[in-house]
Amino acid sequence: MSDDVYTFKKRNRFDPVAMMNDTLKLGEEWAENKVAYDSLKDTEATLKSQIFESLKNDGHNTTTAKELIANQKKFTEHTATKQNIHKKFLISQVRYITKQKLDDLEQTDEVNKRHEMKMSRYQT
């Protein structure tokens, strides 16, 4: 996923298939980012316990080992990766929801145009 801002283009013609495909693509991106974030979130506790055991084996007492976990390179890298993926997940969620709203607006606009055309035929 790129960090570029997703731009919505005005269509000349109502195309439900194109709208659905674009929305599906954004939804899949959102799902992939959610899975990646959830996976990192789920492995955090395991990583903490591995680091804790390693520190205890190196001679640190329990209290000191718990305090040192946050300073370990593995944990800081994991936290940074998790934060980056969380940001991507939230951005993709916003893009997906925004695209759904845009689709709703375009569909309403198309219905209104068709209704206006139908009504104009009756007025002539």
PDB file of C-alpha atoms in Angstrom:
ATOM      1  CA  MET A   1       0.000   0.000   0.000  1.00  0.00           C
ATOM      2  CA  SER A   2       1.379   3.385  -0.870  1.00  0.00           C
ATOM      3  CA  ASP A   3       1.179   6.386   1.411  1.00  0.00           C
ATOM      4  CA  ASP A   4      -0.059   8.554  -1.447  1.00  0.00           C
ATOM      5  CA  VAL A   5      -3.451  10.081  -0.937  1.00  0.00           C
ATOM      6  CA  TYR A   6      -6.102   8.161  -2.814  1.00  0.00           C
ATOM      7  CA  THR A   7      -7.835  10.488  -5.242  1.00  0.00           C
ATOM      8  CA  PHE A   8     -11.388   9.981  -6.341  1.00  0.00           C
ATOM      9  CA  LYS A   9     -12.052  10.844  -9.947  1.00  0.00           C
ATOM     10  CA  LYS A  10     -15.333  12.194 -11.202  1.00  0.00           C
ATOM     11  CA  ARG A  11     -16.854   9.752 -13.644  1.00  0.00           C
ATOM     12  CA  ASN A  12     -18.620  10.844 -16.802  1.00  0.00           C
ATOM     13  CA  ARG A  13     -20.943   7.897 -16.580  1.00  0.00           C
ATOM     14  CA  PHE A  14     -22.418   5.840 -13.773  1.00  0.00           C
ATOM     15  CA  ASP A  15     -20.566   2.500 -13.825  1.00  0.00           C
ATOM     16  CA  PRO A  16     -21.602   0.216 -10.955  1.00  0.00           C
ATOM     17  CA  VAL A  17     -19.138  -2.525 -11.922  1.00  0.00           C
ATOM     18  CA  ALA A  18     -16.159  -0.148 -11.830  1.00  0.00           C
ATOM     19  CA  MET A  19     -17.403   1.301  -8.544  1.00  0.00           C
ATOM     20  CA  MET A  20     -17.745  -2.175  -7.044  1.00  0.00           C
ATOM     21  CA  ASN A  21     -14.275  -3.231  -8.239  1.00  0.00           C
ATOM     22  CA  ASP A  22     -12.657  -0.088  -6.799  1.00  0.00           C
ATOM     23  CA  THR A  23     -14.461  -0.539  -3.494  1.00  0.00           C
ATOM     24  CA  LEU A  24     -13.554  -4.222  -3.389  1.00  0.00           C
ATOM     25  CA  LYS A  25      -9.879  -3.399  -3.979  1.00  0.00           C
ATOM     26  CA  LEU A  26      -9.887  -0.902  -1.093  1.00  0.00           C
ATOM     27  CA  GLY A  27     -11.766  -3.372   1.124  1.00  0.00           C
ATOM     28  CA  GLU A  28      -9.214  -6.098   0.438  1.00  0.00           C
ATOM     29  CA  GLU A  29      -6.376  -3.696   1.245  1.00  0.00           C
ATOM     30  CA  TRP A  30      -8.123  -2.833   4.506  1.00  0.00           C
ATOM     31  CA  ALA A  31      -8.551  -6.520   5.377  1.00  0.00           C
ATOM     32  CA  GLU A  32      -4.892  -7.312   4.646  1.00  0.00           C
ATOM     33  CA  ASN A  33      -3.709  -4.444   6.837  1.00  0.00           C
ATOM     34  CA  LYS A  34      -6.076  -5.496   9.632  1.00  0.00           C
ATOM     35  CA  VAL A  35      -4.758  -9.065   9.556  1.00  0.00           C
ATOM     36  CA  ALA A  36      -1.156  -7.812   9.638  1.00  0.00           C
ATOM     37  CA  TYR A  37      -1.889  -5.512  12.575  1.00  0.00           C
ATOM     38  CA  ASP A  38      -3.813  -8.173  14.515  1.00  0.00           C
ATOM     39  CA  SER A  39      -0.994 -10.642  13.945  1.00  0.00           C
ATOM     40  CA  LEU A  40       1.602  -8.231  15.323  1.00  0.00           C
ATOM     41  CA  LYS A  41      -0.644  -7.398  18.251  1.00  0.00           C
ATOM     42  CA  ASP A  42      -1.138 -11.093  19.038  1.00  0.00           C
ATOM     43  CA  THR A  43       2.592 -11.905  18.955  1.00  0.00           C
ATOM     44  CA  GLU A  44       3.540  -9.060  21.313  1.00  0.00           C
ATOM     45  CA  ALA A  45       2.882 -11.036  24.493  1.00  0.00           C
ATOM     46  CA  THR A  46       4.941 -13.979  23.217  1.00  0.00           C
ATOM     47  CA  LEU A  47       7.808 -11.677  22.324  1.00  0.00           C
ATOM     48  CA  LYS A  48       7.679 -10.058  25.770  1.00  0.00           C
ATOM     49  CA  SER A  49       7.861 -13.446  27.493  1.00  0.00           C
ATOM     50  CA  GLN A  50      10.777 -14.570  25.332  1.00  0.00           C
ATOM     51  CA  ILE A  51      12.705 -11.404  26.144  1.00  0.00           C
ATOM     52  CA  PHE A  52      11.753 -11.718  29.827  1.00  0.00           C
ATOM     53  CA  GLU A  53      13.087 -15.289  29.990  1.00  0.00           C
ATOM     54  CA  SER A  54      16.265 -14.269  28.187  1.00  0.00           C
ATOM     55  CA  LEU A  55      16.857 -11.424  30.639  1.00  0.00           C
ATOM     56  CA  LYS A  56      16.195 -13.678  33.636  1.00  0.00           C
ATOM     57  CA  ASN A  57      18.648 -16.233  32.263  1.00  0.00           C
ATOM     58  CA  ASP A  58      21.222 -13.437  31.957  1.00  0.00           C
ATOM     59  CA  GLY A  59      20.975 -12.877  35.720  1.00  0.00           C
ATOM     60  CA  HIS A  60      18.414 -10.063  36.016  1.00  0.00           C
ATOM     61  CA  ASN A  61      15.837 -10.356  38.731  1.00  0.00           C
ATOM     62  CA  THR A  62      12.118 -10.389  37.841  1.00  0.00           C
ATOM     63  CA  THR A  63      11.472  -6.708  38.521  1.00  0.00           C
ATOM     64  CA  THR A  64      14.495  -5.529  36.568  1.00  0.00           C
ATOM     65  CA  ALA A  65      13.744  -7.891  33.676  1.00  0.00           C
ATOM     66  CA  LYS A  66      10.185  -6.539  33.378  1.00  0.00           C
ATOM     67  CA  GLU A  67      11.516  -2.980  33.261  1.00  0.00           C
ATOM     68  CA  LEU A  68      14.193  -3.817  30.679  1.00  0.00           C
ATOM     69  CA  ILE A  69      11.810  -5.427  28.163  1.00  0.00           C
ATOM     70  CA  ALA A  70      10.764  -2.070  26.669  1.00  0.00           C
ATOM     71  CA  ASN A  71      14.420  -1.166  26.003  1.00  0.00           C
ATOM     72  CA  GLN A  72      15.265  -4.337  24.102  1.00  0.00           C
ATOM     73  CA  LYS A  73      15.974  -3.914  20.387  1.00  0.00           C
ATOM     74  CA  LYS A  74      13.622  -6.738  19.357  1.00  0.00           C
ATOM     75  CA  PHE A  75      10.741  -5.193  21.286  1.00  0.00           C
ATOM     76  CA  THR A  76      11.314  -1.639  20.056  1.00  0.00           C
ATOM     77  CA  GLU A  77      11.499  -2.878  16.455  1.00  0.00           C
ATOM     78  CA  HIS A  78       8.314  -4.872  16.964  1.00  0.00           C
ATOM     79  CA  THR A  79       6.554  -1.842  18.460  1.00  0.00           C
ATOM     80  CA  ALA A  80       7.676   0.420  15.609  1.00  0.00           C
ATOM     81  CA  THR A  81       6.493  -2.095  13.009  1.00  0.00           C
ATOM     82  CA  LYS A  82       3.188  -2.511  14.837  1.00  0.00           C
ATOM     83  CA  GLN A  83       2.633   1.248  14.916  1.00  0.00           C
ATOM     84  CA  ASN A  84       3.435   1.565  11.204  1.00  0.00           C
ATOM     85  CA  ILE A  85       1.043  -1.256  10.280  1.00  0.00           C
ATOM     86  CA  HIS A  86      -1.635   0.180  12.581  1.00  0.00           C
ATOM     87  CA  LYS A  87      -1.396   3.517  10.764  1.00  0.00           C
ATOM     88  CA  LYS A  88      -1.707   1.765   7.377  1.00  0.00           C
ATOM     89  CA  PHE A  89      -4.676  -0.211   8.692  1.00  0.00           C
ATOM     90  CA  LEU A  90      -6.472   2.931   9.865  1.00  0.00           C
ATOM     91  CA  ILE A  91      -5.729   4.818   6.622  1.00  0.00           C
ATOM     92  CA  SER A  92      -7.013   1.937   4.520  1.00  0.00           C
ATOM     93  CA  GLN A  93     -10.134   1.742   6.693  1.00  0.00           C
ATOM     94  CA  VAL A  94     -10.820   5.443   6.141  1.00  0.00           C
ATOM     95  CA  ARG A  95     -10.270   5.065   2.376  1.00  0.00           C
ATOM     96  CA  TYR A  96     -12.646   2.123   2.206  1.00  0.00           C
ATOM     97  CA  ILE A  97     -15.408   3.837   4.190  1.00  0.00           C
ATOM     98  CA  THR A  98     -14.967   7.057   2.212  1.00  0.00           C
ATOM     99  CA  LYS A  99     -15.221   5.132  -1.052  1.00  0.00           C
ATOM    100  CA  GLN A 100     -18.451   3.513   0.138  1.00  0.00           C
ATOM    101  CA  LYS A 101     -19.894   6.948   0.907  1.00  0.00           C
ATOM    102  CA  LEU A 102     -18.797   8.261  -2.484  1.00  0.00           C
ATOM    103  CA  ASP A 103     -20.479   5.289  -4.163  1.00  0.00           C
ATOM    104  CA  ASP A 104     -23.688   6.049  -2.262  1.00  0.00           C
ATOM    105  CA  LEU A 105     -23.555   9.690  -3.348  1.00  0.00           C
ATOM    106  CA  GLU A 106     -22.902   8.804  -6.976  1.00  0.00           C
ATOM    107  CA  GLN A 107     -25.738   6.293  -6.941  1.00  0.00           C
ATOM    108  CA  THR A 108     -28.105   8.881  -5.464  1.00  0.00           C
ATOM    109  CA  ASP A 109     -26.967  11.441  -8.025  1.00  0.00           C
ATOM    110  CA  GLU A 110     -27.613   8.977 -10.851  1.00  0.00           C
ATOM    111  CA  VAL A 111     -31.086   8.159  -9.524  1.00  0.00           C
ATOM    112  CA  ASN A 112     -31.885  11.865  -9.280  1.00  0.00           C
ATOM    113  CA  LYS A 113     -30.695  12.502 -12.845  1.00  0.00           C
ATOM    114  CA  ARG A 114     -32.820   9.663 -14.161  1.00  0.00           C
ATOM    115  CA  HIS A 115     -35.823  10.932 -12.244  1.00  0.00           C
ATOM    116  CA  GLU A 116     -35.308  14.455 -13.612  1.00  0.00           C
ATOM    117  CA  MET A 117     -35.054  13.122 -17.163  1.00  0.00           C
ATOM    118  CA  LYS A 118     -38.222  11.105 -16.675  1.00  0.00           C
ATOM    119  CA  MET A 119     -40.068  14.101 -15.232  1.00  0.00           C
ATOM    120  CA  SER A 120     -38.898  16.407 -18.046  1.00  0.00           C
ATOM    121  CA  ARG A 121     -40.509  14.109 -20.619  1.00  0.00           C
ATOM    122  CA  TYR A 122     -43.849  14.516 -18.870  1.00  0.00           C
ATOM    123  CA  GLN A 123     -43.585  18.302 -18.871  1.00  0.00           C
ATOM    124  CA  THR A 124     -43.210  18.738 -22.635  1.00  0.00           C
TER     125      THR A 124
END
